[in-house]
Coordinates of C-alpha atoms and ligand atoms in Angstrom, one line a residue:
M1 CA 138.8 65.6 19.8
R2 CA 136.5 63.0 20.5
D3 CA 132.7 63.3 20.3
I4 CA 130.8 64.7 23.6
L5 CA 127.4 63.0 24.4
T6 CA 125.5 65.1 27.4
L7 CA 122.2 63.7 28.6
G8 CA 119.9 66.5 29.8
I9 CA 117.0 66.7 32.0
E10 CA 114.5 69.3 32.2
S11 CA 111.4 69.5 34.1
S12 CA 111.2 73.0 35.6
C13 CA 108.0 73.6 34.5
D14 CA 105.5 71.7 33.2
E15 CA 107.3 69.8 30.4
T16 CA 109.6 66.5 31.6
S17 CA 112.4 66.4 28.4
V18 CA 115.3 64.0 28.4
S19 CA 117.5 65.0 25.3
V20 CA 121.2 63.7 24.1
V21 CA 123.2 66.4 22.7
K22 CA 126.3 65.8 20.6
N23 CA 129.2 68.3 20.8
G24 CA 126.8 70.9 22.3
R25 CA 125.5 71.1 19.4
E26 CA 123.7 68.5 17.3
V27 CA 120.7 67.0 18.5
L28 CA 120.3 63.0 18.7
S29 CA 117.0 62.7 20.7
N30 CA 115.0 65.6 22.3
V31 CA 111.8 63.7 23.9
I32 CA 108.6 66.2 25.1
N33 CA 106.5 65.3 27.8
S34 CA 104.3 68.2 27.9
Q35 CA 101.6 68.6 30.6
I36 CA 99.9 71.1 28.7
P37 CA 96.4 69.4 28.4
I38 CA 96.7 68.4 32.0
H39 CA 97.0 72.1 33.2
E40 CA 94.4 73.5 30.4
K41 CA 91.7 72.6 32.6
F42 CA 93.2 74.8 35.6
G43 CA 94.2 78.1 33.3
G44 CA 97.8 77.6 34.6
V45 CA 100.7 75.1 35.6
V46 CA 99.3 73.5 39.0
P47 CA 102.9 73.1 40.8
E48 CA 102.0 69.8 42.7
I49 CA 99.9 68.2 39.8
A50 CA 103.7 69.4 37.6
S51 CA 105.7 68.0 40.0
R52 CA 103.2 64.3 40.2
N53 CA 103.8 64.1 36.3
H54 CA 107.2 64.2 36.2
V55 CA 107.7 61.8 38.7
E56 CA 105.6 59.6 36.3
A57 CA 107.1 60.3 33.0
I58 CA 110.9 60.6 34.2
S59 CA 111.9 57.3 33.8
D60 CA 110.1 56.4 30.2
V61 CA 111.4 59.8 28.6
T62 CA 115.0 58.7 29.1
T63 CA 114.7 55.2 28.0
K64 CA 112.9 57.2 25.0
A65 CA 115.7 59.7 24.4
L66 CA 118.7 56.3 24.5
Q67 CA 116.4 54.6 22.4
E68 CA 115.4 57.7 19.6
A69 CA 119.2 58.9 19.9
N70 CA 120.4 55.1 19.3
V71 CA 122.7 55.1 22.6
T72 CA 123.5 53.5 26.0
F73 CA 123.8 55.2 29.3
E74 CA 127.5 53.6 28.8
D75 CA 127.9 55.9 25.7
I76 CA 127.2 59.6 28.2
D77 CA 129.5 61.7 28.8
A78 CA 127.7 63.4 31.6
I79 CA 124.3 64.1 33.1
C80 CA 123.2 67.6 32.6
V81 CA 120.2 69.1 34.8
T82 CA 118.0 72.1 35.5
Y83 CA 118.8 73.1 39.0
G84 CA 116.7 76.2 38.8
P85 CA 115.2 78.7 38.0
G86 CA 111.3 77.1 38.4
L87 CA 109.1 75.3 40.3
V88 CA 110.7 73.6 43.0
G89 CA 108.9 70.5 43.2
A90 CA 109.1 70.2 39.9
L91 CA 112.9 70.9 39.5
L92 CA 113.6 68.4 42.4
V93 CA 112.3 65.3 40.2
G94 CA 114.6 66.2 37.6
V95 CA 117.8 67.2 40.3
A96 CA 116.9 64.0 42.0
Y97 CA 116.6 61.5 39.3
A98 CA 120.0 62.9 37.5
K99 CA 121.9 62.7 40.7
A100 CA 120.7 59.3 41.2
L101 CA 121.9 58.1 37.5
S102 CA 125.0 60.0 38.2
Y103 CA 125.8 58.0 41.1
A104 CA 125.6 54.8 39.8
L105 CA 126.5 55.5 36.1
N106 CA 129.5 57.2 37.7
K107 CA 129.2 59.5 35.1
P108 CA 130.2 63.6 36.3
L109 CA 126.8 65.5 37.1
I110 CA 126.1 69.3 35.6
A111 CA 124.1 71.5 37.3
T112 CA 122.8 73.6 34.0
N113 CA 120.7 77.0 34.6
H114 CA 117.7 77.0 32.7
I115 CA 118.0 80.5 31.7
E116 CA 121.1 79.4 30.4
G117 CA 119.6 76.7 28.6
H118 CA 117.1 78.8 26.6
I119 CA 120.0 80.8 25.7
A120 CA 122.2 77.8 24.3
A121 CA 118.8 76.4 22.0
N122 CA 120.6 78.9 19.1
Y123 CA 123.8 77.3 18.9
I124 CA 121.5 74.1 18.2
S125 CA 119.4 76.2 15.7
F126 CA 122.7 77.9 14.1
K127 CA 125.6 75.6 13.8
E128 CA 128.0 78.2 13.3
L129 CA 126.7 81.0 16.2
E130 CA 129.6 82.2 18.3
P131 CA 129.9 84.7 21.1
P132 CA 129.7 87.9 22.1
F133 CA 126.7 88.6 21.3
L134 CA 123.6 90.3 22.0
C135 CA 120.6 87.8 23.6
L136 CA 117.0 89.0 24.6
I137 CA 115.3 86.1 26.5
V138 CA 111.6 86.5 26.6
S139 CA 110.0 83.3 28.5
G140 CA 106.7 82.8 30.4
G141 CA 109.6 83.7 33.5
H142 CA 112.0 85.9 32.7
T143 CA 112.7 88.8 30.4
Y144 CA 116.2 89.6 30.2
L145 CA 119.1 91.7 28.1
V146 CA 122.4 89.7 28.4
H147 CA 125.7 90.8 26.2
I148 CA 127.1 87.1 25.6
K149 CA 131.0 88.3 25.7
D150 CA 131.6 84.3 26.0
Y151 CA 130.1 81.2 26.5
R152 CA 130.3 80.9 30.0
N153 CA 130.7 84.8 30.6
F154 CA 127.8 87.3 30.4
E155 CA 126.8 90.6 31.2
I156 CA 123.2 91.3 32.5
L157 CA 122.1 94.9 31.0
G158 CA 118.3 94.8 32.0
S159 CA 115.3 92.8 33.4
T160 CA 111.7 93.1 34.2
R161 CA 111.0 95.0 37.1
D162 CA 108.0 93.7 37.4
D163 CA 105.7 90.9 34.9
A164 CA 107.8 88.9 32.7
I165 CA 106.9 88.8 28.8
G166 CA 105.6 85.5 28.9
E167 CA 103.7 86.2 32.2
A168 CA 101.7 89.2 31.2
Y169 CA 101.2 87.3 27.8
D170 CA 99.4 84.3 29.3
K171 CA 97.8 86.3 31.5
V172 CA 96.1 88.9 29.2
A173 CA 94.8 86.1 26.7
R174 CA 93.5 84.7 30.3
V175 CA 90.9 87.5 31.3
I176 CA 90.3 88.0 27.5
G177 CA 88.9 83.8 27.5
L178 CA 92.0 82.2 25.6
E179 CA 93.2 79.1 26.9
Y180 CA 96.9 78.1 28.4
P181 CA 99.1 78.6 27.2
G182 CA 97.7 82.1 26.2
G183 CA 101.0 83.4 24.0
P184 CA 100.6 81.3 21.0
K185 CA 96.5 81.9 21.1
I186 CA 97.2 85.4 21.4
D187 CA 99.7 84.9 18.3
A188 CA 97.2 83.9 16.3
L189 CA 94.2 85.8 17.0
A190 CA 96.4 89.3 16.6
K191 CA 96.6 88.2 13.2
E192 CA 92.8 88.4 12.5
G193 CA 93.1 92.2 14.4
Q194 CA 94.9 95.8 13.9
A195 CA 96.8 97.2 16.3
N196 CA 94.5 100.6 16.5
I197 CA 94.2 100.6 20.3
E198 CA 97.1 102.7 21.9
L199 CA 98.2 101.5 25.3
P200 CA 100.3 103.4 27.5
E201 CA 104.4 102.0 26.8
T202 CA 106.6 101.9 30.1
H203 CA 109.9 103.0 28.5
L204 CA 112.4 103.2 31.7
E205 CA 115.6 105.2 31.7
N206 CA 118.0 102.1 31.9
L207 CA 117.6 98.5 29.4
D208 CA 115.5 97.3 32.6
F209 CA 111.4 96.8 31.4
S210 CA 107.9 96.6 32.8
F211 CA 105.2 95.1 31.4
S212 CA 102.1 95.6 34.4
G213 CA 101.3 98.7 33.1
I214 CA 100.4 97.9 29.3
K215 CA 98.6 94.4 31.2
T216 CA 96.5 96.3 33.3
A217 CA 95.5 98.6 30.9
V218 CA 94.5 95.9 28.3
L219 CA 92.7 93.8 31.3
N220 CA 91.1 97.5 31.9
L221 CA 89.5 97.9 28.7
H222 CA 88.6 94.5 28.3
H223 CA 86.7 95.0 31.4
K224 CA 84.9 98.2 31.2
N225 CA 84.0 97.0 27.6
P226 CA 83.9 93.5 27.0
S227 CA 82.9 93.8 23.4
L228 CA 86.1 95.5 22.7
N229 CA 87.1 93.2 19.3
K230 CA 89.8 90.6 21.1
A231 CA 91.8 90.2 18.1
D232 CA 92.7 93.9 18.1
L233 CA 93.2 94.1 21.7
C234 CA 95.7 91.1 21.0
A235 CA 97.6 93.3 18.1
S236 CA 97.6 96.6 20.0
F237 CA 99.1 94.4 23.5
E238 CA 101.6 93.0 20.8
K239 CA 102.7 96.3 19.4
A240 CA 102.9 98.6 22.7
T241 CA 105.0 95.4 24.0
T242 CA 107.1 94.4 21.3
D243 CA 108.0 98.8 21.0
V244 CA 109.5 98.5 24.0
L245 CA 111.5 94.8 23.6
I246 CA 112.6 96.5 20.3
D247 CA 113.5 100.1 22.1
N248 CA 116.2 98.6 25.4
T249 CA 117.7 96.1 22.4
K250 CA 118.5 99.0 20.1
K251 CA 119.7 100.9 23.3
A252 CA 121.8 98.1 24.4
L253 CA 123.1 97.5 21.1
D254 CA 124.6 100.7 21.0
L255 CA 125.7 101.2 24.4
I256 CA 127.9 98.2 24.1
N257 CA 129.2 99.1 20.5
K258 CA 129.8 102.6 22.3
D259 CA 132.4 101.2 24.4
K260 CA 135.8 100.9 23.0
N261 CA 136.6 98.0 25.4
N262 CA 133.9 95.9 23.8
E263 CA 134.6 94.2 20.6
K264 CA 131.8 95.2 18.2
I265 CA 128.1 93.7 18.0
D266 CA 126.5 92.9 14.8
K267 CA 124.6 90.2 16.1
I268 CA 120.9 89.8 18.0
V269 CA 119.9 86.5 19.1
L270 CA 116.6 85.7 20.7
A271 CA 115.6 83.3 23.3
G272 CA 112.5 82.0 25.3
G273 CA 109.0 80.1 24.8
V274 CA 107.9 84.6 23.9
S275 CA 110.6 84.6 20.7
A276 CA 107.8 82.0 19.1
N277 CA 106.1 85.3 18.7
S278 CA 105.9 85.7 14.4
Y279 CA 104.6 89.6 15.4
I280 CA 108.1 89.5 17.4
R281 CA 109.9 87.9 14.9
K282 CA 108.8 90.5 12.2
R283 CA 110.0 93.4 13.9
F284 CA 113.0 92.2 15.1
M285 CA 113.7 90.9 11.3
E286 CA 112.6 94.6 10.5
L287 CA 115.3 96.0 13.1
G288 CA 118.1 94.2 11.7
K289 CA 117.6 94.9 8.1
K290 CA 117.7 98.6 9.1
E291 CA 120.6 98.2 11.4
N292 CA 122.5 95.8 9.3
I293 CA 122.9 93.5 11.9
R294 CA 121.7 89.3 11.4
I295 CA 119.2 88.3 13.9
Y296 CA 118.9 84.7 15.5
F297 CA 115.8 83.3 17.0
P298 CA 115.7 79.3 17.5
E299 CA 113.3 76.8 15.7
L300 CA 110.1 76.6 17.3
K301 CA 110.4 73.9 18.9
L302 CA 113.6 74.7 20.9
C303 CA 112.2 77.7 21.7
T304 CA 110.0 76.6 24.9
D305 CA 111.5 73.9 27.1
N306 CA 113.3 71.2 26.3
A307 CA 116.5 69.2 27.0
A308 CA 118.2 69.2 24.3
M309 CA 118.8 73.7 25.1
I310 CA 119.9 71.5 28.4
A311 CA 122.7 69.4 27.1
S312 CA 123.6 71.9 25.3
A313 CA 124.5 74.3 27.9
G314 CA 125.4 71.4 29.9
Y315 CA 128.4 70.5 27.1
F316 CA 129.9 74.1 27.8
K317 CA 130.1 73.4 31.3
F318 CA 131.8 69.9 30.7
L319 CA 134.6 71.6 28.5
D320 CA 135.5 73.8 31.6
K321 CA 135.2 70.2 34.0
E322 CA 132.2 72.8 36.0
F323 CA 130.6 69.4 37.7
A324 CA 128.1 69.3 40.6
S325 CA 128.8 67.1 43.2
L326 CA 125.5 64.9 44.2
D327 CA 124.7 67.0 47.4
L328 CA 123.1 69.1 45.0
N329 CA 119.6 71.1 45.6
A330 CA 116.9 72.8 43.7
I331 CA 116.9 76.7 43.9
P332 CA 113.5 78.2 42.8
N333 CA 115.0 81.6 42.2
L334 CA 117.8 80.9 41.1
K335 CA 119.4 84.1 38.7
L336 CA 121.3 84.0 34.8
Ligands
KG4_1 O1 110.5 79.9 27.3 P1 109.0 78.8 28.0 O2 109.4 77.6 27.6 O3 109.1 78.8 29.9 C1 109.8 79.6 30.8 O4 110.8 79.1 31.0 O5 109.1 80.2 31.5 O6 107.8 79.7 27.9 C2 106.7 79.6 28.0 C3 106.1 80.6 27.6 C4 104.5 80.9 27.7 O7 104.4 82.0 29.1 C5 103.9 80.8 26.5 O8 102.5 81.7 26.6 C6 104.6 81.5 25.4 O9 105.9 81.2 25.9 N1 104.9 81.6 23.9 C7 104.7 82.4 23.5 C8 104.6 82.0 21.9 N2 104.7 80.8 22.3 C9 104.8 80.2 23.6 N3 104.0 83.5 23.7 C10 103.4 84.8 22.4 N4 103.6 83.7 21.3 C11 104.1 82.7 21.5 N5 103.8 82.4 19.9
ZN2 ZN1 112.0 77.9 30.0

Protein backbone atom coordinates (compact mmCIF):
# COMPACT_ATOMS: atom_id res chain seq x y z
CA MET A 1 0.00 0.00 0.00
CA ARG A 2 1.21 3.52 -0.70
CA ASP A 3 2.12 5.84 2.18
CA ILE A 4 -0.67 8.00 3.59
CA LEU A 5 0.22 11.47 4.87
CA THR A 6 -2.24 13.12 7.25
CA LEU A 7 -2.04 16.76 8.28
CA GLY A 8 -3.15 17.24 11.90
CA ILE A 9 -4.45 20.54 13.27
CA GLU A 10 -4.92 21.07 17.03
CA SER A 11 -6.23 24.25 18.66
CA SER A 12 -8.54 23.04 21.43
CA CYS A 13 -6.88 24.90 24.31
CA ASP A 14 -3.64 26.87 24.55
CA GLU A 15 -1.45 25.10 21.99
CA THR A 16 -1.57 25.87 18.28
CA SER A 17 -0.10 22.80 16.66
CA VAL A 18 0.16 21.39 13.15
CA SER A 19 1.80 18.13 12.19
CA VAL A 20 2.43 15.80 9.28
CA VAL A 21 2.27 12.08 10.09
CA LYS A 22 3.03 9.13 7.80
CA ASN A 23 0.79 6.06 8.03
CA GLY A 24 -0.54 7.10 11.45
CA ARG A 25 2.69 6.29 13.26
CA GLU A 26 5.67 8.19 11.88
CA VAL A 27 5.96 11.88 12.74
CA LEU A 28 7.46 13.94 9.90
CA SER A 29 6.85 17.20 11.75
CA ASN A 30 5.02 18.32 14.89
CA VAL A 31 5.16 22.09 15.34
CA ILE A 32 3.73 23.33 18.64
CA ASN A 33 3.24 27.01 19.37
CA SER A 34 2.53 27.08 23.10
CA GLN A 35 0.69 30.00 24.66
CA ILE A 36 1.69 29.02 28.20
CA PRO A 37 3.86 32.17 28.68
CA ILE A 38 0.86 34.31 27.66
CA HIS A 39 -1.63 32.67 30.05
CA GLU A 40 0.83 32.16 32.92
CA LYS A 41 0.25 35.63 34.33
CA PHE A 42 -3.51 34.99 34.56
CA GLY A 43 -3.01 31.68 36.42
CA GLY A 44 -4.93 29.76 33.75
CA VAL A 45 -6.10 29.81 30.13
CA VAL A 46 -8.13 32.90 29.15
CA PRO A 47 -10.39 31.62 26.34
CA GLU A 48 -10.68 34.85 24.34
CA ILE A 49 -6.91 35.41 24.40
CA ALA A 50 -6.34 31.79 23.38
CA SER A 51 -8.62 32.15 20.31
CA ARG A 52 -6.93 35.34 19.17
CA ASN A 53 -3.49 33.80 19.46
CA HIS A 54 -4.58 30.72 17.51
CA VAL A 55 -5.74 33.01 14.69
CA GLU A 56 -2.37 34.78 14.67
CA ALA A 57 -0.30 31.60 14.78
CA ILE A 58 -2.10 28.97 12.73
CA SER A 59 -0.95 29.91 9.25
CA ASP A 60 2.75 30.20 10.17
CA VAL A 61 2.64 27.00 12.21
CA THR A 62 1.17 25.17 9.19
CA THR A 63 3.84 26.50 6.83
CA LYS A 64 6.52 25.43 9.30
CA ALA A 65 5.00 21.95 9.69
CA LEU A 66 5.04 21.40 5.91
CA GLN A 67 8.59 22.73 5.63
CA GLU A 68 9.91 20.55 8.44
CA ALA A 69 8.25 17.49 6.93
CA ASN A 70 9.71 18.48 3.56
CA VAL A 71 6.32 18.15 1.83
CA THR A 72 3.81 20.45 0.14
CA PHE A 73 0.02 20.61 0.47
CA GLU A 74 -0.19 18.48 -2.67
CA ASP A 75 1.46 15.55 -0.86
CA ILE A 76 -1.15 15.52 1.94
CA ASP A 77 -3.92 12.92 1.73
CA ALA A 78 -6.30 14.33 4.36
CA ILE A 79 -6.76 17.28 6.71
CA CYS A 80 -7.52 16.11 10.28
CA VAL A 81 -8.72 18.61 12.83
CA THR A 82 -9.72 18.54 16.50
CA TYR A 83 -13.42 19.49 16.61
CA GLY A 84 -13.87 18.85 20.36
CA PRO A 85 -13.77 18.70 23.28
CA GLY A 86 -12.20 22.02 24.21
CA LEU A 87 -12.78 25.77 24.29
CA VAL A 88 -15.32 26.66 21.64
CA GLY A 89 -13.58 29.78 20.32
CA ALA A 90 -10.21 28.03 20.24
CA LEU A 91 -11.60 24.94 18.48
CA LEU A 92 -13.36 27.08 15.89
CA VAL A 93 -10.08 28.55 14.69
CA GLY A 94 -8.69 25.11 13.82
CA VAL A 95 -11.99 23.88 12.39
CA ALA A 96 -12.47 26.93 10.14
CA TYR A 97 -8.85 26.75 8.97
CA ALA A 98 -9.09 23.02 8.23
CA LYS A 99 -12.34 23.45 6.31
CA ALA A 100 -10.79 26.20 4.22
CA LEU A 101 -7.78 23.98 3.43
CA SER A 102 -9.99 21.00 2.61
CA TYR A 103 -12.12 23.09 0.24
CA ALA A 104 -9.25 24.92 -1.44
CA LEU A 105 -7.09 21.82 -1.89
CA ASN A 106 -9.97 19.44 -2.56
CA LYS A 107 -8.70 17.01 0.07
CA PRO A 108 -10.85 15.04 2.53
CA LEU A 109 -11.62 16.62 5.91
CA ILE A 110 -11.47 14.39 9.00
CA ALA A 111 -13.07 15.42 12.29
CA THR A 112 -10.92 14.16 15.16
CA ASN A 113 -11.88 13.78 18.80
CA HIS A 114 -9.16 15.31 20.99
CA ILE A 115 -9.38 12.46 23.51
CA GLU A 116 -8.96 9.85 20.77
CA GLY A 117 -5.90 11.86 19.80
CA HIS A 118 -4.39 11.42 23.26
CA ILE A 119 -4.86 7.65 22.96
CA ALA A 120 -3.29 7.65 19.47
CA ALA A 121 -0.14 9.37 20.81
CA ASN A 122 0.83 5.89 21.99
CA TYR A 123 0.64 4.47 18.45
CA ILE A 124 3.35 6.97 17.55
CA SER A 125 5.54 6.24 20.56
CA PHE A 126 5.14 2.45 20.19
CA LYS A 127 5.10 1.36 16.57
CA GLU A 128 4.15 -2.20 17.53
CA LEU A 129 1.25 -1.27 19.86
CA GLU A 130 -2.10 -2.68 18.75
CA PRO A 131 -5.48 -3.04 20.44
CA PRO A 132 -6.92 -4.55 22.53
CA PHE A 133 -5.66 -2.76 25.63
CA LEU A 134 -6.89 -0.89 28.67
CA CYS A 135 -6.34 2.86 28.44
CA LEU A 136 -6.26 5.36 31.29
CA ILE A 137 -6.67 8.89 29.99
CA VAL A 138 -5.53 11.52 32.47
CA SER A 139 -5.51 15.07 31.17
CA GLY A 140 -6.37 18.63 32.14
CA GLY A 141 -10.00 18.18 31.15
CA HIS A 142 -10.61 14.42 31.26
CA THR A 143 -10.20 11.26 33.29
CA TYR A 144 -11.38 8.10 31.55
CA LEU A 145 -10.81 4.37 31.82
CA VAL A 146 -11.47 2.89 28.41
CA HIS A 147 -11.40 -0.63 27.01
CA ILE A 148 -9.85 -0.13 23.57
CA LYS A 149 -11.20 -3.14 21.68
CA ASP A 150 -9.99 -2.01 18.30
CA TYR A 151 -8.62 1.18 16.71
CA ARG A 152 -12.14 2.57 16.37
CA ASN A 153 -14.08 0.55 18.92
CA PHE A 154 -14.00 1.82 22.53
CA GLU A 155 -15.96 1.04 25.66
CA ILE A 156 -15.85 3.60 28.46
CA LEU A 157 -15.59 1.81 31.80
CA GLY A 158 -15.22 4.80 34.11
CA SER A 159 -14.88 8.58 34.15
CA THR A 160 -14.67 11.35 36.71
CA ARG A 161 -17.72 12.45 38.65
CA ASP A 162 -16.24 15.84 39.45
CA ASP A 163 -12.77 17.26 38.69
CA ALA A 164 -10.54 15.90 35.96
CA ILE A 165 -7.26 14.89 37.54
CA GLY A 166 -5.25 17.62 35.75
CA GLU A 167 -7.78 20.19 36.89
CA ALA A 168 -7.19 19.07 40.50
CA TYR A 169 -3.41 19.30 40.00
CA ASP A 170 -3.69 22.81 38.54
CA LYS A 171 -6.04 24.00 41.30
CA VAL A 172 -3.88 22.67 44.13
CA ALA A 173 -0.81 24.20 42.49
CA ARG A 174 -2.45 27.60 42.13
CA VAL A 175 -3.60 27.74 45.74
CA ILE A 176 -0.20 26.80 47.17
CA GLY A 177 1.45 29.41 44.94
CA LEU A 178 2.88 27.42 42.00
CA GLU A 179 2.61 28.79 38.48
CA TYR A 180 0.28 27.59 35.69
CA PRO A 181 0.30 24.87 34.49
CA GLY A 182 0.68 23.41 37.94
CA GLY A 183 1.02 19.71 37.10
CA PRO A 184 4.73 19.78 36.19
CA LYS A 185 5.49 22.08 39.18
CA ILE A 186 3.79 19.67 41.61
CA ASP A 187 5.68 16.79 39.95
CA ALA A 188 9.01 18.53 40.64
CA LEU A 189 8.24 19.78 44.15
CA ALA A 190 6.79 16.43 45.31
CA LYS A 191 10.18 14.82 44.72
CA GLU A 192 11.58 16.91 47.59
CA GLY A 193 8.86 15.83 50.04
CA GLN A 194 7.34 12.84 51.80
CA ALA A 195 3.79 11.52 51.34
CA ASN A 196 3.25 11.75 55.10
CA ILE A 197 -0.11 13.57 55.19
CA GLU A 198 -3.21 11.40 55.18
CA LEU A 199 -5.84 12.55 52.67
CA PRO A 200 -9.40 11.25 52.18
CA GLU A 201 -9.18 9.03 49.09
CA THR A 202 -12.51 8.40 47.37
CA HIS A 203 -12.75 4.82 46.09
CA LEU A 204 -16.16 4.44 44.47
CA GLU A 205 -18.04 1.15 44.07
CA ASN A 206 -17.81 1.26 40.28
CA LEU A 207 -14.95 2.38 38.03
CA ASP A 208 -15.67 6.11 38.25
CA PHE A 209 -13.27 8.61 39.79
CA SER A 210 -13.72 11.48 42.22
CA PHE A 211 -10.87 13.83 43.03
CA SER A 212 -12.65 16.81 44.57
CA GLY A 213 -12.47 15.34 48.12
CA ILE A 214 -8.69 15.00 47.96
CA LYS A 215 -8.34 18.41 46.34
CA THR A 216 -10.53 20.17 48.92
CA ALA A 217 -8.69 18.47 51.78
CA VAL A 218 -5.35 19.75 50.47
CA LEU A 219 -6.74 23.26 50.02
CA ASN A 220 -8.23 23.28 53.54
CA LEU A 221 -5.00 22.03 55.11
CA HIS A 222 -3.04 24.75 53.33
CA HIS A 223 -5.49 27.50 54.31
CA LYS A 224 -5.55 26.41 57.96
CA ASN A 225 -1.78 26.05 58.15
CA PRO A 226 0.05 27.94 55.37
CA SER A 227 3.41 26.96 56.84
CA LEU A 228 2.72 23.26 56.19
CA ASN A 229 5.55 21.86 54.09
CA LYS A 230 4.46 22.29 50.46
CA ALA A 231 6.65 19.50 49.15
CA ASP A 232 5.05 17.04 51.62
CA LEU A 233 1.62 18.33 50.63
CA CYS A 234 2.40 17.79 46.92
CA ALA A 235 3.79 14.30 47.55
CA SER A 236 0.74 13.36 49.63
CA PHE A 237 -1.63 14.74 46.98
CA GLU A 238 0.17 12.75 44.27
CA LYS A 239 0.04 9.58 46.35
CA ALA A 240 -3.66 9.89 47.18
CA THR A 241 -4.76 10.60 43.59
CA THR A 242 -2.48 7.89 42.18
CA ASP A 243 -3.81 5.31 44.69
CA VAL A 244 -7.27 5.93 43.20
CA LEU A 245 -5.98 5.67 39.61
CA ILE A 246 -4.17 2.40 40.32
CA ASP A 247 -7.07 0.90 42.24
CA ASN A 248 -9.58 1.56 39.45
CA THR A 249 -7.23 0.49 36.69
CA LYS A 250 -6.57 -2.82 38.44
CA LYS A 251 -10.31 -3.34 38.97
CA ALA A 252 -11.00 -2.61 35.28
CA LEU A 253 -8.30 -5.02 34.16
CA ASP A 254 -9.74 -7.80 36.32
CA LEU A 255 -13.24 -7.08 35.06
CA ILE A 256 -12.21 -7.30 31.39
CA ASN A 257 -10.15 -10.43 31.89
CA LYS A 258 -12.89 -12.18 33.90
CA ASP A 259 -15.31 -11.90 30.97
CA LYS A 260 -14.89 -14.93 28.70
CA ASN A 261 -16.15 -12.92 25.69
CA ASN A 262 -13.17 -10.60 25.87
CA GLU A 263 -9.77 -11.16 24.37
CA LYS A 264 -7.37 -11.25 27.34
CA ILE A 265 -5.62 -7.96 28.02
CA ASP A 266 -2.00 -7.68 29.08
CA LYS A 267 -1.35 -4.03 28.22
CA ILE A 268 -2.19 -0.85 30.11
CA VAL A 269 -1.75 2.37 28.17
CA LEU A 270 -1.64 5.80 29.79
CA ALA A 271 -2.48 8.94 27.84
CA GLY A 272 -2.98 12.70 28.33
CA GLY A 273 -0.96 15.49 29.90
CA VAL A 274 -0.95 14.06 33.42
CA SER A 275 0.62 10.82 32.14
CA ALA A 276 3.84 12.87 31.98
CA ASN A 277 3.89 12.73 35.79
CA SER A 278 6.95 10.87 37.04
CA TYR A 279 5.35 9.53 40.24
CA ILE A 280 2.33 8.17 38.32
CA ARG A 281 4.68 6.53 35.82
CA LYS A 282 6.68 4.93 38.61
CA ARG A 283 3.58 3.56 40.35
CA PHE A 284 2.19 2.11 37.11
CA MET A 285 5.53 0.50 36.29
CA GLU A 286 5.37 -1.16 39.71
CA LEU A 287 1.83 -2.33 39.00
CA GLY A 288 2.96 -3.75 35.66
CA LYS A 289 5.74 -5.70 37.31
CA LYS A 290 3.43 -7.08 39.97
CA GLU A 291 0.68 -8.09 37.55
CA ASN A 292 3.01 -9.13 34.74
CA ILE A 293 1.49 -6.69 32.26
CA ARG A 294 3.19 -4.20 30.01
CA ILE A 295 2.72 -0.50 30.77
CA TYR A 296 2.87 2.12 28.01
CA PHE A 297 2.95 5.90 28.19
CA PRO A 298 3.74 8.31 25.36
CA GLU A 299 7.08 10.08 25.19
CA LEU A 300 6.85 13.32 27.18
CA LYS A 301 6.32 15.73 24.28
CA LEU A 302 3.40 13.62 23.03
CA CYS A 303 1.64 13.50 26.43
CA THR A 304 0.44 17.09 26.34
CA ASP A 305 -1.51 18.65 23.47
CA ASN A 306 0.04 18.32 20.02
CA ALA A 307 -1.16 17.82 16.45
CA ALA A 308 0.78 14.61 15.71
CA MET A 309 -1.69 12.70 17.89
CA ILE A 310 -4.56 14.29 15.93
CA ALA A 311 -2.99 13.32 12.59
CA SER A 312 -2.54 9.77 13.92
CA ALA A 313 -6.12 9.39 15.19
CA GLY A 314 -7.31 10.89 11.89
CA TYR A 315 -5.36 8.29 9.92
CA PHE A 316 -7.47 5.46 11.38
CA LYS A 317 -10.63 7.33 10.33
CA PHE A 318 -9.08 7.82 6.89
CA LEU A 319 -8.70 4.05 6.53
CA ASP A 320 -12.46 3.76 7.22
CA LYS A 321 -13.14 6.64 4.79
CA GLU A 322 -14.98 8.47 7.53
CA PHE A 323 -14.87 11.99 6.16
CA ALA A 324 -16.54 15.14 7.52
CA SER A 325 -18.48 17.60 5.44
CA LEU A 326 -17.82 21.31 5.19
CA ASP A 327 -20.59 22.09 7.67
CA LEU A 328 -18.45 20.58 10.45
CA ASN A 329 -18.81 22.56 13.66
CA ALA A 330 -16.82 22.64 16.90
CA ILE A 331 -18.35 20.60 19.75
CA PRO A 332 -16.90 21.91 23.03
CA ASN A 333 -18.33 19.11 25.19
CA LEU A 334 -17.75 16.25 22.73
CA LYS A 335 -17.57 12.85 24.47
CA LEU A 336 -15.29 9.95 23.63
O1 LIG B 1 -3.66 16.62 27.88
P1 LIG B 1 -3.40 18.05 28.21
O2 LIG B 1 -2.27 18.74 27.52
O3 LIG B 1 -4.67 18.92 27.99
C1 LIG B 1 -6.00 18.46 28.01
O4 LIG B 1 -6.42 17.81 27.01
O5 LIG B 1 -6.66 18.69 29.04
O6 LIG B 1 -3.18 18.08 29.77
C2 LIG B 1 -2.81 19.24 30.44
C3 LIG B 1 -2.72 18.88 31.91
C4 LIG B 1 -2.58 20.08 32.82
O7 LIG B 1 -3.52 19.95 33.87
C5 LIG B 1 -1.15 19.95 33.35
O8 LIG B 1 -0.98 20.50 34.64
C6 LIG B 1 -0.99 18.45 33.36
O9 LIG B 1 -1.60 18.03 32.16
N1 LIG B 1 0.41 18.01 33.40
C7 LIG B 1 0.95 17.32 34.44
C8 LIG B 1 2.31 17.11 34.13
N2 LIG B 1 2.56 17.66 32.90
C9 LIG B 1 1.38 18.20 32.46
N3 LIG B 1 0.39 16.90 35.59
C10 LIG B 1 1.17 16.24 36.45
N4 LIG B 1 2.49 16.02 36.24
C11 LIG B 1 3.10 16.42 35.10
N5 LIG B 1 4.40 16.19 34.90
ZN1 LIG C 1 -5.35 17.35 25.69
